[in-house]
CSV table of C-alpha atoms and ligand atoms in Angstrom, one decimal:
chain,number,residue,atom,x,y,z
A,140,UNK,CA,-7.7,-2.4,35.9
A,141,UNK,CA,-5.5,-5.3,37.0
A,142,UNK,CA,-5.2,-8.1,34.5
A,143,UNK,CA,-7.7,-11.0,35.2
A,144,UNK,CA,-5.2,-13.4,33.5
A,145,UNK,CA,-1.6,-14.2,34.3
A,146,UNK,CA,1.4,-14.8,32.1
A,147,UNK,CA,1.7,-18.5,31.0
A,148,UNK,CA,-1.9,-19.1,32.0
A,149,UNK,CA,-3.9,-21.3,29.6
A,150,UNK,CA,-7.5,-20.7,29.0
A,151,UNK,CA,-10.3,-21.1,26.5
A,152,UNK,CA,-11.8,-17.9,25.0
A,153,UNK,CA,-14.2,-16.7,22.3
A,154,UNK,CA,-12.6,-14.4,19.6
A,155,UNK,CA,-14.7,-11.4,19.0
A,156,UNK,CA,-12.7,-9.3,16.6
A,157,UNK,CA,-9.6,-8.8,14.5
A,158,UNK,CA,-7.0,-6.0,14.9
A,159,UNK,CA,-5.2,-4.1,12.2
A,160,UNK,CA,-2.2,-6.4,12.8
A,161,UNK,CA,-4.4,-9.4,12.0
A,162,UNK,CA,-4.5,-10.6,15.6
A,163,UNK,CA,-7.7,-12.0,17.1
A,164,UNK,CA,-9.3,-10.1,20.1
A,165,UNK,CA,-10.9,-11.9,23.0
A,166,UNK,CA,-12.1,-10.2,26.2
A,167,UNK,CA,-11.7,-11.7,29.6
A,168,UNK,CA,-13.9,-9.8,32.1
A,169,UNK,CA,-13.6,-6.8,29.7
A,170,UNK,CA,-9.8,-7.1,29.5
A,171,UNK,CA,-8.7,-7.4,25.8
A,172,UNK,CA,-6.2,-10.1,24.8
A,173,UNK,CA,-4.6,-9.9,21.4
A,174,UNK,CA,-4.1,-13.4,20.1
A,175,UNK,CA,-1.8,-14.3,17.2
A,176,UNK,CA,-3.4,-16.7,14.7
A,177,UNK,CA,-7.0,-16.5,16.0
A,178,UNK,CA,-9.9,-15.4,13.9
A,179,UNK,CA,-13.3,-13.8,14.8
A,180,UNK,CA,-16.1,-16.3,15.8
A,181,UNK,CA,-13.6,-18.9,16.9
A,182,UNK,CA,-13.2,-20.6,20.3
A,183,UNK,CA,-9.6,-21.2,21.0
A,184,UNK,CA,-7.4,-22.5,23.8
A,185,UNK,CA,-4.7,-19.9,24.3
A,186,UNK,CA,-1.4,-19.4,26.2
A,187,UNK,CA,-1.0,-15.9,27.7
A,188,UNK,CA,2.4,-14.5,26.7
A,189,UNK,CA,2.4,-11.1,28.3
A,190,UNK,CA,0.0,-8.9,30.4
A,191,UNK,CA,0.1,-5.2,30.6
A,192,UNK,CA,-2.2,-2.9,32.6
A,193,UNK,CA,-4.9,-2.5,30.1
A,194,UNK,CA,-4.4,-5.4,27.7
A,195,UNK,CA,-2.4,-8.5,27.1
A,196,UNK,CA,-1.0,-10.8,24.4
A,197,UNK,CA,-1.5,-14.5,23.8
A,198,UNK,CA,-1.0,-17.3,21.2
A,199,UNK,CA,-3.2,-20.1,20.0
A,200,UNK,CA,-2.6,-23.6,21.4
A,201,UNK,CA,-5.6,-25.2,19.8
A,202,UNK,CA,-8.6,-24.0,17.8
A,203,UNK,CA,-11.5,-25.6,19.6
A,204,UNK,CA,-14.2,-24.3,17.2
A,205,UNK,CA,-12.9,-22.9,14.0
A,206,UNK,CA,-14.4,-20.0,12.1
A,207,UNK,CA,-16.3,-21.2,9.0
A,208,UNK,CA,-14.1,-18.9,7.0
A,209,UNK,CA,-10.8,-20.4,8.3
A,210,UNK,CA,-8.6,-21.9,5.5
A,211,UNK,CA,-5.1,-23.4,5.4
A,212,UNK,CA,-2.8,-20.6,4.5
A,213,UNK,CA,-1.5,-21.5,1.0
A,214,UNK,CA,1.9,-20.0,1.6
A,215,UNK,CA,4.6,-22.1,3.4
A,216,UNK,CA,6.1,-19.0,4.9
A,217,UNK,CA,2.9,-17.4,6.2
A,218,UNK,CA,3.5,-18.0,9.9
A,219,UNK,CA,7.0,-16.5,9.9
A,220,UNK,CA,6.8,-13.8,7.2
A,221,UNK,CA,5.4,-10.4,8.1
A,222,UNK,CA,4.1,-9.7,4.5
A,223,UNK,CA,0.6,-11.1,4.8
A,224,UNK,CA,-1.7,-11.1,7.8
A,225,UNK,CA,-4.9,-12.8,6.6
A,226,UNK,CA,-4.0,-15.9,4.5
A,227,UNK,CA,-5.7,-18.1,7.1
A,228,UNK,CA,-9.0,-16.3,6.4
A,229,UNK,CA,-10.8,-17.2,3.1
A,230,UNK,CA,-10.8,-14.4,0.5
A,231,UNK,CA,-14.6,-14.1,0.8
A,232,UNK,CA,-14.1,-13.9,4.6
A,233,UNK,CA,-11.5,-11.2,4.2
A,234,UNK,CA,-13.8,-9.1,2.0
A,235,UNK,CA,-16.7,-9.5,4.5
A,236,UNK,CA,-14.4,-8.6,7.4
A,237,UNK,CA,-13.1,-5.4,5.6
A,238,UNK,CA,-16.7,-4.4,4.7
A,239,UNK,CA,-17.8,-4.7,8.3
A,240,UNK,CA,-14.6,-3.0,9.6
A,241,UNK,CA,-15.2,0.0,7.3
A,242,UNK,CA,-18.9,0.2,8.3
A,243,UNK,CA,-18.1,-0.1,12.0
A,244,UNK,CA,-15.4,2.5,11.9
A,245,UNK,CA,-17.7,5.0,10.0
A,246,UNK,CA,-20.4,4.7,12.6
A,247,UNK,CA,-18.2,4.5,15.7
A,248,UNK,CA,-15.6,7.2,14.8
A,249,UNK,CA,-17.6,9.5,12.5
A,250,UNK,CA,-21.2,8.8,13.2
A,251,UNK,CA,-21.4,8.5,9.4
A,252,UNK,CA,-24.5,6.6,8.3
A,253,UNK,CA,-24.1,6.7,4.5
A,254,UNK,CA,-24.3,3.3,2.9
A,255,UNK,CA,-21.1,1.3,2.8
A,256,UNK,CA,-21.1,-1.1,-0.2
A,257,UNK,CA,-19.6,-4.5,-0.3
A,258,UNK,CA,-15.8,-4.4,-1.0
A,259,UNK,CA,-14.7,-4.6,-4.6
A,260,UNK,CA,-12.2,-7.4,-4.5
A,261,UNK,CA,-10.0,-9.2,-7.0
A,262,UNK,CA,-11.1,-12.3,-9.0
A,263,UNK,CA,-7.6,-13.7,-8.7
A,264,UNK,CA,-6.2,-12.3,-5.5
A,265,UNK,CA,-2.6,-13.7,-5.9
A,266,UNK,CA,0.5,-12.4,-7.6
A,267,UNK,CA,-0.9,-8.9,-7.8
A,268,UNK,CA,2.0,-6.8,-6.6
A,269,UNK,CA,3.9,-5.2,-9.4
A,270,UNK,CA,6.9,-4.3,-7.2
A,271,UNK,CA,9.0,-6.6,-5.1
A,272,UNK,CA,11.8,-5.1,-2.9
A,273,UNK,CA,13.7,-8.1,-1.8
A,274,UNK,CA,16.4,-7.7,0.9
A,275,UNK,CA,19.5,-9.9,0.4
A,276,UNK,CA,21.7,-11.0,3.3
A,277,UNK,CA,23.8,-13.9,4.5
A,278,UNK,CA,23.1,-16.7,7.0
A,279,UNK,CA,25.6,-17.7,9.7
A,280,UNK,CA,27.3,-20.1,7.3
A,281,UNK,CA,27.9,-17.1,5.0
A,282,UNK,CA,25.5,-18.3,2.3
A,283,UNK,CA,23.2,-15.8,0.5
A,284,UNK,CA,19.6,-15.6,1.7
A,285,UNK,CA,16.7,-13.5,0.3
A,286,UNK,CA,13.1,-13.0,1.3
A,287,UNK,CA,10.9,-10.8,3.3
A,288,UNK,CA,11.2,-9.7,7.0
A,289,UNK,CA,9.6,-11.5,9.9
A,290,UNK,CA,6.9,-9.4,11.5
A,291,UNK,CA,8.3,-6.4,13.3
A,292,UNK,CA,11.9,-7.5,12.9
A,293,UNK,CA,14.8,-7.1,10.5
A,294,UNK,CA,15.5,-10.7,10.2
A,295,UNK,CA,14.9,-12.2,6.8
A,296,UNK,CA,12.8,-15.3,6.2
A,297,UNK,CA,14.7,-17.0,3.4
A,298,UNK,CA,12.3,-18.0,0.7
A,299,UNK,CA,12.1,-19.1,-2.9
A,300,UNK,CA,8.7,-17.7,-3.8
A,301,UNK,CA,6.0,-15.3,-2.7
A,302,UNK,CA,2.3,-15.8,-3.6
A,303,UNK,CA,1.6,-12.1,-3.9
A,304,UNK,CA,4.6,-11.2,-6.0
A,305,UNK,CA,5.2,-11.8,-9.7
A,306,UNK,CA,6.8,-14.9,-11.3
A,307,UNK,CA,9.8,-12.6,-12.2
A,308,UNK,CA,10.3,-11.8,-8.5
A,309,UNK,CA,10.2,-15.5,-7.7
A,310,UNK,CA,12.8,-16.2,-10.3
A,311,UNK,CA,15.1,-13.6,-8.7
A,312,UNK,CA,14.3,-14.9,-5.2
A,313,UNK,CA,15.1,-18.5,-6.0
A,314,UNK,CA,17.7,-18.0,-8.6
A,315,UNK,CA,19.9,-15.1,-7.9
A,316,UNK,CA,21.1,-16.1,-4.5
A,317,UNK,CA,22.5,-19.4,-6.0
A,318,UNK,CA,24.4,-17.4,-8.6
A,319,UNK,CA,26.0,-14.8,-6.4
A,320,UNK,CA,29.0,-16.9,-5.4
A,321,UNK,CA,30.0,-17.5,-9.1
A,322,UNK,CA,29.6,-13.8,-9.7
A,323,UNK,CA,31.9,-13.0,-6.9
A,324,UNK,CA,29.2,-10.9,-5.2
A,325,UNK,CA,28.6,-11.2,-1.5
A,326,UNK,CA,25.2,-10.2,-0.1
A,327,UNK,CA,25.2,-7.4,2.3
A,328,UNK,CA,25.3,-8.0,6.1
A,329,UNK,CA,23.7,-5.1,7.9
A,330,UNK,CA,25.4,-5.8,11.2
A,331,UNK,CA,28.9,-5.8,9.9
A,332,UNK,CA,28.2,-3.4,6.9
A,333,UNK,CA,30.2,-5.9,4.7
A,334,UNK,CA,29.1,-7.4,1.4
A,335,UNK,CA,27.8,-5.9,-1.8
A,336,UNK,CA,24.2,-6.7,-2.7
A,337,UNK,CA,21.6,-5.1,-0.4
A,338,UNK,CA,18.3,-5.3,-2.2
A,339,UNK,CA,16.9,-6.4,-5.5
A,340,UNK,CA,13.9,-4.5,-6.7
A,341,UNK,CA,11.7,-6.0,-9.4
A,342,UNK,CA,9.0,-3.9,-11.1
A,343,UNK,CA,6.6,-5.2,-13.7
A,344,UNK,CA,4.3,-3.2,-15.9
A,345,UNK,CA,1.0,-5.2,-16.0
A,346,UNK,CA,-0.3,-3.8,-19.2
A,347,UNK,CA,2.9,-4.0,-21.3
A,348,UNK,CA,4.7,-6.9,-19.5
A,349,UNK,CA,7.9,-4.8,-19.3
A,350,UNK,CA,10.2,-5.7,-16.3
A,351,UNK,CA,12.8,-3.7,-14.5
A,352,UNK,CA,15.4,-5.3,-12.2
A,353,UNK,CA,17.3,-2.9,-9.9
A,354,UNK,CA,20.4,-4.1,-8.0
A,355,UNK,CA,20.9,-2.0,-4.9
A,356,UNK,CA,24.6,-2.3,-4.1
A,357,UNK,CA,26.9,-0.9,-1.4
A,358,UNK,CA,29.5,0.1,-3.9
A,359,UNK,CA,29.5,1.3,-7.5
A,360,UNK,CA,31.9,-1.2,-8.8
A,361,UNK,CA,30.2,-4.5,-9.7
A,362,UNK,CA,32.9,-7.2,-10.0
A,363,UNK,CA,31.6,-9.0,-13.0
A,364,UNK,CA,29.0,-6.6,-14.5
A,365,UNK,CA,28.5,-8.4,-17.8
A,366,UNK,CA,28.1,-11.8,-16.2
A,367,UNK,CA,25.6,-10.3,-13.7
A,368,UNK,CA,23.5,-8.9,-16.5
A,369,UNK,CA,23.6,-12.3,-18.3
A,370,UNK,CA,22.4,-14.1,-15.1
A,371,UNK,CA,19.5,-11.7,-14.7
A,372,UNK,CA,18.5,-12.1,-18.4
A,373,UNK,CA,18.6,-15.8,-18.0
A,374,UNK,CA,16.4,-15.7,-14.8
A,375,UNK,CA,14.0,-13.1,-16.2
A,376,UNK,CA,14.0,-13.5,-20.0
A,377,UNK,CA,11.4,-10.7,-20.4
A,378,UNK,CA,13.5,-8.1,-18.6
A,379,UNK,CA,13.7,-4.8,-20.5
A,380,UNK,CA,15.6,-2.7,-18.0
A,381,UNK,CA,18.5,-3.6,-15.6
A,382,UNK,CA,19.5,-0.8,-13.3
A,383,UNK,CA,22.0,-0.4,-10.4
A,384,UNK,CA,21.4,1.9,-7.4
A,385,UNK,CA,24.3,2.6,-5.1
A,386,UNK,CA,23.5,2.9,-1.4
A,387,UNK,CA,26.7,3.1,0.8
A,388,UNK,CA,25.0,4.3,4.0
A,389,UNK,CA,24.3,2.4,7.2
A,390,UNK,CA,20.6,2.7,6.9
A,391,UNK,CA,17.3,0.9,6.5
A,392,UNK,CA,16.3,3.1,3.6
A,393,UNK,CA,16.5,1.0,0.5
A,394,UNK,CA,17.7,3.4,-2.2
A,395,UNK,CA,20.8,5.6,-2.4
A,396,UNK,CA,21.0,8.7,-4.6
A,397,UNK,CA,23.0,7.3,-7.5
A,398,UNK,CA,21.1,5.2,-10.1
A,399,UNK,CA,22.9,3.8,-13.1
A,400,UNK,CA,21.7,2.1,-16.2
A,401,UNK,CA,23.4,-1.3,-16.6
A,402,UNK,CA,21.4,-2.6,-19.6
A,403,UNK,CA,18.2,-1.7,-21.6
A,404,UNK,CA,15.9,1.2,-21.0
A,405,UNK,CA,15.8,3.5,-17.9
A,406,UNK,CA,12.0,3.2,-17.5
A,407,UNK,CA,9.2,0.8,-18.0
A,408,UNK,CA,5.8,1.8,-19.3
A,409,UNK,CA,2.5,0.8,-17.8
A,410,UNK,CA,-1.1,1.9,-18.5
A,411,UNK,CA,-4.1,2.3,-16.1
A,412,UNK,CA,-7.2,2.6,-18.2
A,413,UNK,CA,-6.1,4.6,-21.2
A,414,UNK,CA,-3.4,6.5,-19.4
A,415,UNK,CA,0.3,5.7,-19.9
A,416,UNK,CA,2.8,6.0,-17.1
A,417,UNK,CA,6.6,6.0,-17.1
A,418,UNK,CA,8.0,4.2,-14.1
A,419,UNK,CA,11.6,4.7,-13.2
A,420,UNK,CA,13.7,2.7,-10.6
A,421,UNK,CA,12.6,4.9,-7.7
A,422,UNK,CA,9.3,6.5,-8.8
A,423,UNK,CA,6.2,6.0,-6.8
A,424,UNK,CA,3.5,3.9,-8.5
A,425,UNK,CA,0.5,2.0,-7.1
A,426,UNK,CA,1.5,-1.6,-6.4
A,427,UNK,CA,-1.8,-3.2,-7.5
A,428,UNK,CA,-2.6,-1.7,-10.9
A,429,UNK,CA,-5.6,-3.9,-11.5
A,430,UNK,CA,-7.3,-2.7,-8.4
A,431,UNK,CA,-6.0,0.8,-8.9
A,432,UNK,CA,-8.0,1.0,-12.0
A,433,UNK,CA,-11.1,-0.1,-10.1
A,434,UNK,CA,-10.4,2.5,-7.4
A,435,UNK,CA,-9.9,5.3,-10.0
A,436,UNK,CA,-12.9,4.3,-12.0
A,437,UNK,CA,-14.9,4.6,-8.8
A,438,UNK,CA,-13.4,8.1,-8.1
A,439,UNK,CA,-14.2,9.1,-11.7
A,440,UNK,CA,-17.7,7.8,-11.3
A,441,UNK,CA,-18.3,9.8,-8.1
A,442,UNK,CA,-16.7,12.9,-9.6
A,443,UNK,CA,-19.6,12.7,-12.2
A,444,UNK,CA,-17.7,14.8,-14.8
A,445,UNK,CA,-19.7,16.2,-17.7
A,446,UNK,CA,-16.7,17.9,-19.4
A,447,UNK,CA,-17.0,21.4,-18.2
A,448,UNK,CA,-15.7,20.9,-14.6
A,449,UNK,CA,-12.6,22.4,-13.0
A,450,UNK,CA,-11.1,19.7,-10.8
A,451,UNK,CA,-8.5,19.9,-8.0
A,452,UNK,CA,-6.7,16.7,-7.1
A,453,UNK,CA,-5.1,17.1,-3.7
A,454,UNK,CA,-2.3,14.7,-2.7
A,455,UNK,CA,-1.9,13.8,-6.3
A,456,UNK,CA,1.4,11.8,-6.2
A,457,UNK,CA,2.6,11.2,-9.8
A,458,UNK,CA,-0.7,12.5,-11.0
A,459,UNK,CA,-2.4,9.1,-11.6
A,460,UNK,CA,-5.9,10.2,-10.5
A,461,UNK,CA,-5.4,13.6,-12.1
A,462,UNK,CA,-4.7,12.2,-15.5
A,463,UNK,CA,-7.5,9.7,-15.2
A,464,UNK,CA,-9.9,12.6,-14.4
A,465,UNK,CA,-8.3,14.9,-17.1
A,466,UNK,CA,-9.8,12.6,-19.8
A,467,UNK,CA,-13.3,13.9,-18.8
A,468,UNK,CA,-12.8,17.3,-17.1
A,469,UNK,CA,-12.2,20.8,-18.4
A,470,UNK,CA,-9.1,21.3,-16.3
A,471,UNK,CA,-7.4,19.3,-13.5
A,472,UNK,CA,-4.9,21.0,-11.1
A,473,UNK,CA,-2.9,18.6,-9.0
A,474,UNK,CA,-0.8,19.3,-5.8
A,475,UNK,CA,1.6,17.1,-4.1
A,476,UNK,CA,4.3,17.6,-1.5
A,477,UNK,CA,7.1,15.6,-3.1
A,478,UNK,CA,8.7,17.6,-5.9
A,479,UNK,CA,10.0,14.5,-7.8
A,480,UNK,CA,6.5,13.1,-7.9
A,481,UNK,CA,5.3,16.4,-9.5
A,482,UNK,CA,8.1,16.1,-12.1
A,483,UNK,CA,6.8,12.6,-12.9
A,484,UNK,CA,3.2,13.9,-13.1
A,485,UNK,CA,4.2,16.7,-15.6
A,486,UNK,CA,6.1,14.2,-17.7
A,487,UNK,CA,3.2,11.7,-17.7
A,488,UNK,CA,0.8,14.5,-18.7
A,489,UNK,CA,3.1,15.3,-21.7
A,490,UNK,CA,3.5,11.6,-22.5
A,491,UNK,CA,-0.3,11.3,-22.8
A,492,UNK,CA,-0.8,14.6,-24.7
A,493,UNK,CA,-2.9,16.3,-22.0
A,494,UNK,CA,-3.0,20.1,-22.2
A,495,UNK,CA,-5.6,20.7,-19.5
A,496,UNK,CA,-3.5,19.7,-16.5
A,497,UNK,CA,-1.4,21.8,-14.1
A,498,UNK,CA,0.8,20.4,-11.4
A,499,UNK,CA,2.4,22.2,-8.5
A,500,UNK,CA,4.7,20.9,-5.6
A,501,UNK,CA,3.8,22.0,-2.1
A,502,UNK,CA,1.6,21.3,0.9
A,503,UNK,CA,-2.0,20.9,-0.3
A,504,UNK,CA,-3.2,22.9,2.8
A,505,UNK,CA,-1.1,25.9,1.6
A,506,UNK,CA,-1.3,25.7,-2.1
A,507,UNK,CA,-5.0,25.2,-2.5
A,508,UNK,CA,-6.0,28.3,-0.5
A,509,UNK,CA,-3.6,30.3,-2.6
A,510,UNK,CA,-5.1,28.9,-5.8
A,511,UNK,CA,-8.5,30.0,-4.6
A,512,UNK,CA,-7.2,33.5,-3.8
A,513,UNK,CA,-5.8,33.6,-7.4
A,514,UNK,CA,-9.3,32.7,-8.7
A,515,UNK,CA,-8.4,29.1,-9.6
A,516,UNK,CA,-11.6,27.5,-8.3
A,517,UNK,CA,-12.9,24.0,-8.4
A,518,UNK,CA,-16.2,22.4,-9.1
A,519,UNK,CA,-15.0,19.0,-7.9
A,520,UNK,CA,-12.3,18.4,-5.4
A,521,UNK,CA,-10.6,15.0,-5.1
A,522,UNK,CA,-8.4,14.2,-2.1
A,523,UNK,CA,-6.2,11.1,-1.6
A,524,UNK,CA,-4.3,11.8,1.6
A,525,UNK,CA,-1.8,9.6,3.4
A,526,UNK,CA,-2.9,7.5,6.4
A,527,UNK,CA,-3.1,10.5,8.7
A,528,UNK,CA,-5.9,12.0,6.6
A,529,UNK,CA,-6.5,15.5,5.4
A,530,UNK,CA,-4.8,18.4,7.1
A,531,UNK,CA,-7.3,20.4,9.1
A,532,UNK,CA,-6.5,23.6,7.2
A,533,UNK,CA,-7.4,21.9,3.9
A,534,UNK,CA,-10.8,20.8,5.3
A,535,UNK,CA,-11.4,24.4,6.4
A,536,UNK,CA,-10.6,25.6,2.9
A,537,UNK,CA,-13.1,23.1,1.5
A,538,UNK,CA,-15.8,24.3,3.8
A,539,UNK,CA,-15.1,27.9,2.9
A,540,UNK,CA,-14.9,27.4,-0.8
A,541,UNK,CA,-17.7,24.9,-1.1
A,542,UNK,CA,-16.9,22.9,-4.2
A,543,UNK,CA,-20.1,21.0,-5.3
A,544,UNK,CA,-18.7,17.6,-5.0
A,545,UNK,CA,-15.9,16.1,-3.0
A,546,UNK,CA,-14.4,12.6,-3.7
A,547,UNK,CA,-12.4,11.3,-0.8
A,548,UNK,CA,-10.0,8.4,-1.6
A,549,UNK,CA,-8.7,7.0,1.6
A,550,UNK,CA,-6.2,4.3,2.7
A,551,UNK,CA,-7.3,4.6,6.4
A,552,UNK,CA,-11.0,4.2,7.3
A,553,UNK,CA,-10.4,5.8,10.8
A,554,UNK,CA,-9.1,9.2,9.5
A,555,UNK,CA,-11.7,9.0,6.6
A,556,UNK,CA,-14.5,8.8,9.2
A,557,UNK,CA,-13.0,11.6,11.2
A,558,UNK,CA,-12.7,13.9,8.2
A,559,UNK,CA,-16.2,13.0,6.8
A,560,UNK,CA,-17.7,14.1,10.2
A,561,UNK,CA,-16.0,17.5,9.8
A,562,UNK,CA,-17.2,17.9,6.2
A,563,UNK,CA,-20.8,16.8,7.2
A,564,UNK,CA,-20.8,19.3,10.1
A,565,UNK,CA,-19.7,22.0,7.7
A,566,UNK,CA,-22.5,21.5,5.1
A,567,UNK,CA,-21.7,18.3,3.1
A,568,UNK,CA,-23.6,15.0,3.0
A,569,UNK,CA,-21.8,11.7,2.4
A,570,UNK,CA,-23.7,9.9,-0.3
A,571,UNK,CA,-22.0,6.5,-0.3
A,572,UNK,CA,-18.8,4.8,0.5
A,573,UNK,CA,-17.2,2.1,-1.8
A,574,UNK,CA,-14.3,0.1,-0.2
A,575,UNK,CA,-11.8,-1.4,-2.7
A,576,UNK,CA,-9.4,-4.2,-1.8
A,577,UNK,CA,-6.0,-3.1,-3.0
A,578,UNK,CA,-4.0,-5.4,-0.8
A,579,UNK,CA,-5.5,-8.9,-0.5
A,580,UNK,CA,-4.3,-10.9,2.5
A,581,UNK,CA,-3.4,-7.8,4.4
A,582,UNK,CA,-5.7,-5.9,6.8
A,583,UNK,CA,-5.5,-2.7,4.7
A,584,UNK,CA,-8.6,-1.4,3.0
A,585,UNK,CA,-9.0,1.5,0.7
A,586,UNK,CA,-12.3,3.3,0.4
A,587,UNK,CA,-13.8,6.1,-1.8
A,588,UNK,CA,-16.4,8.4,-0.3
A,589,UNK,CA,-18.6,10.6,-2.4
A,590,UNK,CA,-19.9,13.9,-0.8
A,591,UNK,CA,-22.3,16.5,-2.1
A,592,UNK,CA,-22.7,20.0,-0.9
A,593,UNK,CA,-26.1,20.5,0.8
A,594,UNK,CA,-28.3,23.0,-1.1
B,758,SAH,N1,-3.1,10.1,-5.4
B,758,SAH,C1,-1.8,9.5,-5.6
B,758,SAH,C2,-1.0,9.3,-4.3
B,758,SAH,C3,-1.7,9.2,-3.0
B,758,SAH,S1,-0.7,8.8,-1.6
B,758,SAH,C4,-2.1,8.1,-6.2
B,758,SAH,O1,-3.2,7.7,-6.3
B,758,SAH,O2,-1.1,7.5,-6.7
B,758,SAH,C5,-0.7,10.3,-0.7
B,758,SAH,C6,0.3,11.4,-1.3
B,758,SAH,O3,0.2,12.6,-0.5
B,758,SAH,C7,1.7,11.0,-1.3
B,758,SAH,O4,2.2,11.1,-2.6
B,758,SAH,C8,2.4,12.0,-0.3
B,758,SAH,O5,3.7,12.4,-0.7
B,758,SAH,C9,1.4,13.2,-0.4
B,758,SAH,N2,1.4,14.2,0.7
B,758,SAH,C10,1.6,14.0,2.0
B,758,SAH,N3,1.4,15.1,2.7
B,758,SAH,C11,1.0,16.1,1.8
B,758,SAH,C12,0.6,17.4,1.9
B,758,SAH,N4,0.6,18.0,3.1
B,758,SAH,N5,0.3,18.1,0.8
B,758,SAH,C13,0.4,17.5,-0.4
B,758,SAH,N6,0.7,16.2,-0.6
B,758,SAH,C14,1.0,15.5,0.5
C-alpha cells in the first residue's frame, strides 16, 4: 500500500478508535493514521507528521466536532507529561471505552463470547497512586527540577503537583527542589553523571496513613544528613520512614543495591481487606490499593471458596492474592519467579498468622507440574501473569490436571483472550469477565475471568 496522504498535508478526518497509547485512529482509504490528542467519534482537522508504508502519524489542528465525552484535561501538564493518556476523556467515557475495548479484544482475538461486565471504576479517580518515583535533575541554569518524563523521552517535565499522586508526593515535588541548594545537594545530571539526588520515591500506606520517603543518591555520603531529614519532616509531617538508597551506576534503573535507614522505621504497613502487608523501600506492591481490593474481591468471588479447597496461586508476587484467598481456602500454594517477592510473601503470611500457605520461588510453568507430580493438587487455580500472559507449558498443565475452576487475573486483555481460547479449546468454559480500572486516566485495563471445567 502506498500512503494516500503526504507529510505536512492537512485534512479533515473522522476518528474511529483509540490506540493503547491514547492516540485517535482515523482511516483514509483504509490507511490508518494515528492522531495525538484526538478521541473516537470526533471529526478533526489534522496535520500529517509522518507517513510509513502501512500507517502514518498526525496531530490535531482543530477539533471540528468534539466527542460528547471530551473534557478539558484538569492537569496543567497533561499535554507534555507521559504519565496519563486519557485526561481529555471524561471518566465515564474512559470506563465505557475500556469496557468496549475488552469486549472487542475478547471477540476479535479469542472468539470468547462470555459476558463482559461494565468496568468497576473508582468513585474518586484522582490521587490514587500510593507510590511516586520522582526523577530529579537540573535545568540549563543549574537549578533543580523534578517531575515525570515526557512521553517516550527521558526529559523531565518540571512540575509542582500531580493529580494522580498523593499530597505527600506533591509536597516533595514542590518543596524539596527549593531546599536542595541550602542542603548543599545537587540533583543528578544523567548526561554528565554529576550531582547527588537521582530520584525521590514516596510510598504511602492507604489504610494506616504511614509514609516512606526514599532518597536515591549517587553517593552514600549525604552532606547534611540531619538537615535533610528535618526538611523532609517539615514537608511531609506524617512521614514515618526516611530511607536512602545508593545507586552509583550509569543506568536508568532507579534503585541500587544498598538501602540505608536514615530515620524512623524500615517499612510501612498497609492492609488490603483484612490482610496486612509490610512494604519496604524496594518491595513490589500494587499501586492502587483501593482498586486492588476490588480486583481481589472479584477473584475471591469467582474462586467461590467453601473452605475445603486447595488453591494454587500462579505468578503470586508478594502473595497478595494468595493471602486474600487463604482466609477462605483450606490451603494456598503460591509460586513466583522473583525470590525476593517470595521472601516478602512468606513474611507477610507470618505477619498475618496464616499457617495454611506455602510459597516457592521459580517459574510457574516448571514448579506447578512438579507439585502435581508430588501429589500437591489444586481444586482452584488462580493465575495473574505479566503482560505477555501465561506460559504455554502452564496452560498445558492446567488442561492435563483439570482443576475445577480457574480464575484468570490479567493486565493485558489481548493475551487474556488468547489464553482463554486455549483453555476453552481444552475443555473449559469462560463464565464471565469483570474488568477493573486500576489505572484511571491511562489506557490500561485489568480484567478477571472466571472459567469452569466442562463436565
Ligand atoms: N499476583 C501478584 C503479582 C502479579 S504481577 C499481585 O497481585 O500483586 C505478575 C508476577 O509474575 C510478577 O511478580 C512477576 O515477577 C511474576 N512472573 C513473571 N514470570 C513468571 C514465571 N514464569 N513464573 C512465575 N512468576 C512469574
